[in-house]
Coordinates of C-alpha atoms and ligand atoms in Angstrom, one line a residue:
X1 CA 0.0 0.0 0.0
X2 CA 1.2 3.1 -1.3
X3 CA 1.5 5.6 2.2
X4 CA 1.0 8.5 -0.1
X5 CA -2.2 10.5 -1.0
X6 CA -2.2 11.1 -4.1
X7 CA -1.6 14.9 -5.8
X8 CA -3.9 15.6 -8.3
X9 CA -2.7 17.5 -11.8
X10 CA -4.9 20.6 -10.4
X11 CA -8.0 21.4 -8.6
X12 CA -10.4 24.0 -10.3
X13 CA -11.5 26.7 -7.5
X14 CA -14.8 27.9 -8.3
X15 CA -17.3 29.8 -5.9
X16 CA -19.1 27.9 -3.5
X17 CA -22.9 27.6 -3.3
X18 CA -22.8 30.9 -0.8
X19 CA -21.0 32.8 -3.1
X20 CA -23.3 31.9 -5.9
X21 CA -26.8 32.6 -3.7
X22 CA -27.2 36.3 -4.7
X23 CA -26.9 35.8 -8.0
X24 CA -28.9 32.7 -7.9
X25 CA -31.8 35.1 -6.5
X26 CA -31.2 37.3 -9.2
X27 CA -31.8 34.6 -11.8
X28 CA -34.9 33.3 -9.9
X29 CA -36.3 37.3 -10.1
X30 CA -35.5 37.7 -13.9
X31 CA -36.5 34.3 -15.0
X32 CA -34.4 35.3 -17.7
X33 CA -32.3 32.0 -18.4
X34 CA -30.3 32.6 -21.1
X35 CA -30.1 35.1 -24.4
X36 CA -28.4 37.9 -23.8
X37 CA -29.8 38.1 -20.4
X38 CA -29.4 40.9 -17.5
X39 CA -26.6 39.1 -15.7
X40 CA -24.6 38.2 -19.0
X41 CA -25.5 42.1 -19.7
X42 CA -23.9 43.0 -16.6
X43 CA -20.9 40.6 -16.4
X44 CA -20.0 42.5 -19.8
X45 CA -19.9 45.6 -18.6
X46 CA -18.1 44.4 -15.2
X47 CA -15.2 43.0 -17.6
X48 CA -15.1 45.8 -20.2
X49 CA -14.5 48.3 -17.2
X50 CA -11.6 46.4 -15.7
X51 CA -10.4 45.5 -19.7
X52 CA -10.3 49.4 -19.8
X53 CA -8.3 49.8 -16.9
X54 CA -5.8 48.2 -18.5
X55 CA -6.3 49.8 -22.1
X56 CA -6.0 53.7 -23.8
X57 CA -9.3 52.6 -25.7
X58 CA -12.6 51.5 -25.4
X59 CA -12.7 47.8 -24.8
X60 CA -15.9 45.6 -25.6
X61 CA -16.5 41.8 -24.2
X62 CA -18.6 39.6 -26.1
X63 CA -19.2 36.5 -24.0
X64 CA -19.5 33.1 -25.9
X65 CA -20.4 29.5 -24.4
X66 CA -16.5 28.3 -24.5
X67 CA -13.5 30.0 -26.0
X68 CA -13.1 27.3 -28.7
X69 CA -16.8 28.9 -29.7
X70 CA -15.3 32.4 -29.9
X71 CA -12.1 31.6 -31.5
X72 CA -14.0 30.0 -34.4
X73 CA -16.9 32.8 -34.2
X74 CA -13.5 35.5 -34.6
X75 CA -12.2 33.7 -37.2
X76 CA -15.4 33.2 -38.6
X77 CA -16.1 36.9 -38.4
X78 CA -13.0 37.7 -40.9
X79 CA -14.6 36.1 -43.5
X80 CA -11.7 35.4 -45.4
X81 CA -12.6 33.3 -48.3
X82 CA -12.7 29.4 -47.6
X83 CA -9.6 27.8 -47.4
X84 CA -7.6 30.8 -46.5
X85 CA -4.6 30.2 -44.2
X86 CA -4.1 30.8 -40.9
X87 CA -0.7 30.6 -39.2
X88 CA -1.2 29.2 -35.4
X89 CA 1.8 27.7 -33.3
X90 CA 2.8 24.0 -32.7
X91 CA 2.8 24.4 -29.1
X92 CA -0.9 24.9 -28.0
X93 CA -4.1 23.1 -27.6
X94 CA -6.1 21.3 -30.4
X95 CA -8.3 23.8 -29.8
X96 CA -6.7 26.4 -31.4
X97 CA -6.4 23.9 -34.3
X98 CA -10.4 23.0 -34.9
X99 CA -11.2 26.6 -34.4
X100 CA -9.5 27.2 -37.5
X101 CA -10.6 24.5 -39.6
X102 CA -13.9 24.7 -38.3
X103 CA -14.0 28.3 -39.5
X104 CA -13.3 26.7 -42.4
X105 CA -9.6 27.8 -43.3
X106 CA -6.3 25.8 -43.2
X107 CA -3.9 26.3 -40.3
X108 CA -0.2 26.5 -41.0
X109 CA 1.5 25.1 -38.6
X110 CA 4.6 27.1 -37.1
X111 CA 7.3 27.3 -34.9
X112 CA 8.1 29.3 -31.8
X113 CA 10.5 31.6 -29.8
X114 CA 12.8 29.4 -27.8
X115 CA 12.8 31.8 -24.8
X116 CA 8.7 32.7 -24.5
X117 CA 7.5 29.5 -26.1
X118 CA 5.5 31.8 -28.0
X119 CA 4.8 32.4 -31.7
X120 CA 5.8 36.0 -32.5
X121 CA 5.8 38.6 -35.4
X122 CA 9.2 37.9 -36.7
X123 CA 8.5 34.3 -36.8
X124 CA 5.0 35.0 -38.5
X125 CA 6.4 37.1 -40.8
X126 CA 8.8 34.2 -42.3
X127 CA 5.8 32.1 -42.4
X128 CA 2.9 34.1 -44.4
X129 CA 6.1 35.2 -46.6
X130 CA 6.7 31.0 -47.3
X131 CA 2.9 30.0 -47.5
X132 CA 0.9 33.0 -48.4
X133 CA -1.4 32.6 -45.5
X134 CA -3.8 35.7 -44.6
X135 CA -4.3 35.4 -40.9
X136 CA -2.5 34.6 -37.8
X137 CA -4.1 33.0 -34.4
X138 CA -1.1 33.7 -31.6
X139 CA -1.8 31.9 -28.8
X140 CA -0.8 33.0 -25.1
X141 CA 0.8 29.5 -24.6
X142 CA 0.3 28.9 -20.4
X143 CA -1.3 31.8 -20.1
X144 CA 1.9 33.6 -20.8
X145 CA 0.6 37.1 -22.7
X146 CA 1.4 37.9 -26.0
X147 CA 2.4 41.7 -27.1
X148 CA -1.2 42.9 -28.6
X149 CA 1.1 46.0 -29.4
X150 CA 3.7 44.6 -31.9
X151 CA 1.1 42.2 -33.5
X152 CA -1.1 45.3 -34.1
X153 CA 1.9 46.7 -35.8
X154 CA 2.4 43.4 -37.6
X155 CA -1.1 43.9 -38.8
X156 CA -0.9 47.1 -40.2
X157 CA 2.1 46.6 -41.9
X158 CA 1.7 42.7 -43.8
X159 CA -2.5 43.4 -44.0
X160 CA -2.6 39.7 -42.1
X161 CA -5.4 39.6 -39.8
X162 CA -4.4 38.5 -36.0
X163 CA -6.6 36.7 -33.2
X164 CA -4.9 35.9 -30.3
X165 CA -6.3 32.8 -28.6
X166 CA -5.7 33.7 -24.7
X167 CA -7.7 30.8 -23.3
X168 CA -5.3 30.6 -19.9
X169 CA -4.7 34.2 -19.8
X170 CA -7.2 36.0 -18.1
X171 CA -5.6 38.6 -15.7
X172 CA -2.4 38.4 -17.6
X173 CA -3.2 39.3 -21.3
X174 CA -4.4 43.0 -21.9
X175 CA -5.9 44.4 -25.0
X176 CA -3.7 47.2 -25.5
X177 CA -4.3 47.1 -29.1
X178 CA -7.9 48.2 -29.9
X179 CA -7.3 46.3 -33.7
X180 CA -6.7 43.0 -31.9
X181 CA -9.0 40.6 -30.9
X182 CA -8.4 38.1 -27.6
X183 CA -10.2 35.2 -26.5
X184 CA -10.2 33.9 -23.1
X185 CA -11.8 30.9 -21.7
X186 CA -13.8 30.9 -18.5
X187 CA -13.6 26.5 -18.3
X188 CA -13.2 25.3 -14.5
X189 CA -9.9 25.2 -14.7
X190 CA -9.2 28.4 -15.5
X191 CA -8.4 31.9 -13.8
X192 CA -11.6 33.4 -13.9
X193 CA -13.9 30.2 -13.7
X194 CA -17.8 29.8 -14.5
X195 CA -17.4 26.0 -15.5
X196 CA -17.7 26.8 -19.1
X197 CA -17.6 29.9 -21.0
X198 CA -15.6 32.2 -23.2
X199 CA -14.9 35.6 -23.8
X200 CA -14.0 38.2 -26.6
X201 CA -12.4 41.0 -26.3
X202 CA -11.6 43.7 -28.4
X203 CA -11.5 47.5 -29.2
X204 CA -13.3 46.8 -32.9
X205 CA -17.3 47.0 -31.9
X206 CA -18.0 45.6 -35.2
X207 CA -16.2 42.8 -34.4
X208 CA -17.7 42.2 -31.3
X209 CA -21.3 42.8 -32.8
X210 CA -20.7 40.3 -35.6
X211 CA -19.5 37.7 -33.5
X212 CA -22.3 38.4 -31.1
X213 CA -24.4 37.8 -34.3
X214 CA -22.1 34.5 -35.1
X215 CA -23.1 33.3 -31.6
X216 CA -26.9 33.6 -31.7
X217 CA -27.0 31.4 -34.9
X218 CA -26.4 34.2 -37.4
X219 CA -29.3 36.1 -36.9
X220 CA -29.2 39.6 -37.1
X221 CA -30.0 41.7 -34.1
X222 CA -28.6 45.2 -35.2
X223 CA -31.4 47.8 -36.2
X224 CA -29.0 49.9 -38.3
X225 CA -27.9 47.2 -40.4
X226 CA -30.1 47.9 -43.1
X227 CA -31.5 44.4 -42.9
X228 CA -34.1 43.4 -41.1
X229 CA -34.1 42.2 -37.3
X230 CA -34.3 39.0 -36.7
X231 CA -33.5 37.4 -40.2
X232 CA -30.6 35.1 -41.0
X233 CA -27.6 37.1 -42.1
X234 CA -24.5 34.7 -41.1
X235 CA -24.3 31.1 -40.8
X236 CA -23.8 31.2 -37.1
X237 CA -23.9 28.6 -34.1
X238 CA -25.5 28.3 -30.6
X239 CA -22.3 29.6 -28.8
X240 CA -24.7 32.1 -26.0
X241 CA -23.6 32.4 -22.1
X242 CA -26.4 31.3 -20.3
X243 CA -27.0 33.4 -17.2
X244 CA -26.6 30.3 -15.0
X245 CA -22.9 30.4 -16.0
X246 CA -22.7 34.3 -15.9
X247 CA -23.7 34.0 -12.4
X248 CA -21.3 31.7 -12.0
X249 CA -18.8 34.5 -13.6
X250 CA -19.8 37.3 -11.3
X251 CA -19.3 35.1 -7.9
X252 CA -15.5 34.2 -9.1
X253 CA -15.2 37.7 -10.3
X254 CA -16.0 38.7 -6.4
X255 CA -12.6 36.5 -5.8
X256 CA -10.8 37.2 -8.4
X257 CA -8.5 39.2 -5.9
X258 CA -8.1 36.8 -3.1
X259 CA -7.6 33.7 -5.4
X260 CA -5.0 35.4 -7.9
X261 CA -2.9 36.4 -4.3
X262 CA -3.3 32.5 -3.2
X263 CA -2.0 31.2 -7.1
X264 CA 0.6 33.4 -7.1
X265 CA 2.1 32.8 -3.6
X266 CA 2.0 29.3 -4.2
X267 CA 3.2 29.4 -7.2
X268 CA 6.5 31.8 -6.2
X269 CA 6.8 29.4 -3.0
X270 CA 7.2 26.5 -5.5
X271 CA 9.3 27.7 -8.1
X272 CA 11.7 29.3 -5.2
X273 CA 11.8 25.5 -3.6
X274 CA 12.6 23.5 -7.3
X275 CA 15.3 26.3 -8.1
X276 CA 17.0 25.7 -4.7
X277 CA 16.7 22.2 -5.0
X278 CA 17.7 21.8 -9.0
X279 CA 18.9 25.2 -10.2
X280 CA 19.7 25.5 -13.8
X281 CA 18.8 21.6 -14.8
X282 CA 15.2 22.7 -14.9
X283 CA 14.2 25.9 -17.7
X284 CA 11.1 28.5 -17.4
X285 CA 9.4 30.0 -19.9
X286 CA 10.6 33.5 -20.4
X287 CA 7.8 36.3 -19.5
X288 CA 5.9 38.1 -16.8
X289 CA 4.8 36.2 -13.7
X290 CA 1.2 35.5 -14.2
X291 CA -1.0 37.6 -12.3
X292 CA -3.6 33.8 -11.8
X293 CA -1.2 30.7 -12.7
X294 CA -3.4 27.6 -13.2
X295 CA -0.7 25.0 -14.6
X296 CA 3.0 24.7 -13.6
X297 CA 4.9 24.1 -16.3
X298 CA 8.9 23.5 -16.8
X299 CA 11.4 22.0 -19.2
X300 CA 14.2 19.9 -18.1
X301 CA 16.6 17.9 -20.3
X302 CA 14.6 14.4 -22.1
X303 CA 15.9 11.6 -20.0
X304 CA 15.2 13.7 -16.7
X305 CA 11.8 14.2 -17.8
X306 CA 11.2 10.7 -18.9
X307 CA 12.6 9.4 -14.8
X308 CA 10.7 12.4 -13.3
X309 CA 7.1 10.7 -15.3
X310 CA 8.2 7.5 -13.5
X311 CA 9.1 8.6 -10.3
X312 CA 6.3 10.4 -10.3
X313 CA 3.6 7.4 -11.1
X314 CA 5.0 5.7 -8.4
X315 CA 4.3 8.2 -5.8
X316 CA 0.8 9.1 -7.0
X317 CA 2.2 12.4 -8.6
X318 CA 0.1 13.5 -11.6
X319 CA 2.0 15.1 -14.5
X320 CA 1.1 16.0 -18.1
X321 CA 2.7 16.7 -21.1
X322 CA 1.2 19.9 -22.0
X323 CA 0.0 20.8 -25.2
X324 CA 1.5 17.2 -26.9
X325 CA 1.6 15.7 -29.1
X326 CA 2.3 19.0 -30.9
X327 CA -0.5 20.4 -33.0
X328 CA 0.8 19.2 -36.8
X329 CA 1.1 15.6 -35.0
X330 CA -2.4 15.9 -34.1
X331 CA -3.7 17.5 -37.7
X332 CA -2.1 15.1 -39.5
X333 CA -4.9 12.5 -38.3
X334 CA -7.9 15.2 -39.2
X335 CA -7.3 17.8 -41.9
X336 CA -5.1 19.0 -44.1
X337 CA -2.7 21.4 -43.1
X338 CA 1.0 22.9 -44.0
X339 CA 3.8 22.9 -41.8
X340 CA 6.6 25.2 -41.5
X341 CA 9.9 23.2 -39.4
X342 CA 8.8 23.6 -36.2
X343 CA 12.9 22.5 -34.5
X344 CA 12.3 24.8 -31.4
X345 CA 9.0 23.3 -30.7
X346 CA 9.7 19.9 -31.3
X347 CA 12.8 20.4 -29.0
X348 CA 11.7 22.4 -26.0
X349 CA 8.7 19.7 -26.1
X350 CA 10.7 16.7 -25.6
X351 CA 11.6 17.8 -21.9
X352 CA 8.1 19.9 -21.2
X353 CA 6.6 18.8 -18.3
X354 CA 3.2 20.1 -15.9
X355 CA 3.4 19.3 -12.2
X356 CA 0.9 19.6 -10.2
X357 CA -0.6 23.0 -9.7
X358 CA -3.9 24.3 -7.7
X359 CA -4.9 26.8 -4.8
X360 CA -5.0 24.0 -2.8
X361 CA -1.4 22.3 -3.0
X362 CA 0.0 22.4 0.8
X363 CA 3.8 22.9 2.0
X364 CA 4.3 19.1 2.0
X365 CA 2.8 18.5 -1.5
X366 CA 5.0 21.2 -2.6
X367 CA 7.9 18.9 -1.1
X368 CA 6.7 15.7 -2.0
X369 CA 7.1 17.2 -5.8
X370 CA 10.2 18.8 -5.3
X371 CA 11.9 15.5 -4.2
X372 CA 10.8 13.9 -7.0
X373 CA 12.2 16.1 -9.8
X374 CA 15.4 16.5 -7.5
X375 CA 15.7 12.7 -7.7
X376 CA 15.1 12.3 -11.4
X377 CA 17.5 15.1 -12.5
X378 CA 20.0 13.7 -9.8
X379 CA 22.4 12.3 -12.4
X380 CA 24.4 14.8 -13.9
X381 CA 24.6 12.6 -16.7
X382 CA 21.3 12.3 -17.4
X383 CA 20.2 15.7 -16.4
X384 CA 22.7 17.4 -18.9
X385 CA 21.6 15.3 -21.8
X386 CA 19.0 17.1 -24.5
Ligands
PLP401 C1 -4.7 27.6 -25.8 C2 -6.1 27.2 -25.6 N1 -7.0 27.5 -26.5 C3 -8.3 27.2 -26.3 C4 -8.8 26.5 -25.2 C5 -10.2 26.0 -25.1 O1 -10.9 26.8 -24.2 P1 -12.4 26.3 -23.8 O2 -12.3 25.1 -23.0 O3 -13.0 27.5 -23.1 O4 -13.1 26.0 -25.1 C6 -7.8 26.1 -24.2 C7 -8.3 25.3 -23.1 O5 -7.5 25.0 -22.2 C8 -6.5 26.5 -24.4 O6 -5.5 26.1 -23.5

């Protein structure tokens, strides 16, 4: 018998049934359920005020019913002619991947910056000048934000659209650029949680009105458009917030504060405690520290990763290769797609590894996981090796 609990991968924190109740109440008054209703009303303004805070312009929030909705509703809303391309890194979710061929384009699959993980202007540019492709989806890759500023200037200057799919980045990604759309997620396990839900946000009100459009099937609610309300304009999706899950919104909203502090502290305690223990064998992806971290993530050399795996199955550790297989190695099963050489990603993936993470990971967990990688990159030897 193992003596061991075991650590969980992570633990989403989402408001208890207290926190909900007044919002609850509200729903029960309104009997409004869903379709644009007063608390998804409300939750948009909440958001666009602290987007502002953070922005010279005006900032608009669309919610959606999942990000993966409002990336493809975004891409959607470009209306680039089918089969367009779209570059989007290797190192990301599969997400970011159906969005685009669901929108009906064909994703070109690139590399990234060996220091922030991330894709960036300089590598897009070598990719739409190889492939021709008229849109970009860079993704804030563990919640890690991308520069909204240099990709607005990227924008202007090549005339190639760019999304930026910021799923895990709520609280760390800004819309400084009012030309740039970014799409968060608001899944359990994420910063801001309502157990599903998405958001968009961007500076462009006729992006936000069209994918509010896109989301309510394609029907068009906008009196000036010269067309009447309520008719088909887009082919759209079901992709609407219901109010039970902006309810849920506003209650971890009300904690944002108090559960960003607890993520962070944890997550400095942590870091502080595998540096001491293994100091340059492990590698951290270059960037801000996240105002809400939800996944731990590090790279260490292969063969210490591979021992790490092990030694951590045996002691009831949880781990996960993040974001592998890499997206091209996932495509190649489902849709076409064209690949740039993606060496950086492919190499920084052989030694990724997520440890456990959550607000509720004690002193002694903490430990229990710092031994571990301490053991497995023991051996010089090994540790060194790529
Ligand atoms: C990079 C990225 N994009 C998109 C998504 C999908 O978000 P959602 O679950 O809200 O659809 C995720 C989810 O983790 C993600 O990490």
């Amino acid at each position: 018998m193992n003596r061991h609990t075991a650590i969980p991968l992570l633990t989403p924190l989402l408001p208890n049934r207290d926190a909900l109740a007044p919002y609850l109440a509200k729903l029960d008054h309104n009997r409004h359920y869903s379709n644009f209703g007063p608390l998804n009303g409300a939750l948009e303004e909440r958001l666009s005020a602290i987007f502002e805070a953070h922005s010279p312009d005006p900032i608009h929030v669309t919610t959606t019913s999942s990000a993966t909705l409002g990336l493809e509703l975004v891409l959607s809303s470009l209306d680039l002619p089918p089969g367009s391309k779209v570059i989007v890194p290797a190192l990301t979710f599969v997400a970011s991947l159906t969005a685009i061929i669901r929108a009906g384009y064909i994703p070109v699959i690139a590399d990234i910056d060996p220091h922030s993980w991330l894709l960036t202007p300089a590598i897009a540019t070598q990719a739409a000048a190889q492939t021709g492709a008229q849109a970009v989806l860079a993704v804030s890759a563990f919640g890690q934000p991308q520069d909204t500023q240099g990709w607005s200037i990227f924008q202007r200057q090549s005339g190639i659209n760019v999304v930026i799919d910021a799923a895990g980045a709520f609280g760390s990604q800004w819309v400084k650029a009012p030309d740039i759309p970014v799409v968060y997620s608001m899944h359990a396990t994420k910063s801001l949680a309502a157990g599903e839900g998405g958001l968009v946000v961007s500076g462009n009100p006729s992006v936000n009105s069209t994918v509010r459009q896109l989301s309510n099937f394609g029907i068009n609610l906008d009196a000036n458009a010269g067309f009447p309300v309520g008719h088909l304009s887009f082919v759209g999706s079901n992709a609407k917030l219901s109010e039970y899950h902006a309810a849920v919104a506003h209650a971890s909203l009300d904690q944002w504060d108090a559960q960003a502090r607890l993520r962070q502290d944890i997550y400095r305690a942590y870091r502080q405690a595998l540096e001491d223990a293994c100091g340059d064998l492990l590698q951290w992806q270059a960037g801000i520290t996240l105002a809400a971290p939800t996944i731990f993530c590090l790279r260490m050399a292969a063969k210490a990763r591979d021992r790490l795996e092990t030694i951590c199955q045996q002691r009831q550790i949880s781990t996960r290769r993040w974001y592998q297989p890499l997206l091209h190695q996932h495509a190649a099963k489902v849709a076409p797609i064209i690949k740039q050489p993606t060496p950086i990603a492919e190499a920084i993936a052989t030694g990724l590894i997520g440890l456990p993470f959550s607000p509720f990971m004690t002193n002694e967990d903490i430990n229990r996981v710092v031994e571990a990688t301490r053991l497995a990159t023991a051996s010089p030897i090994l540790a060194h090796q790529p």
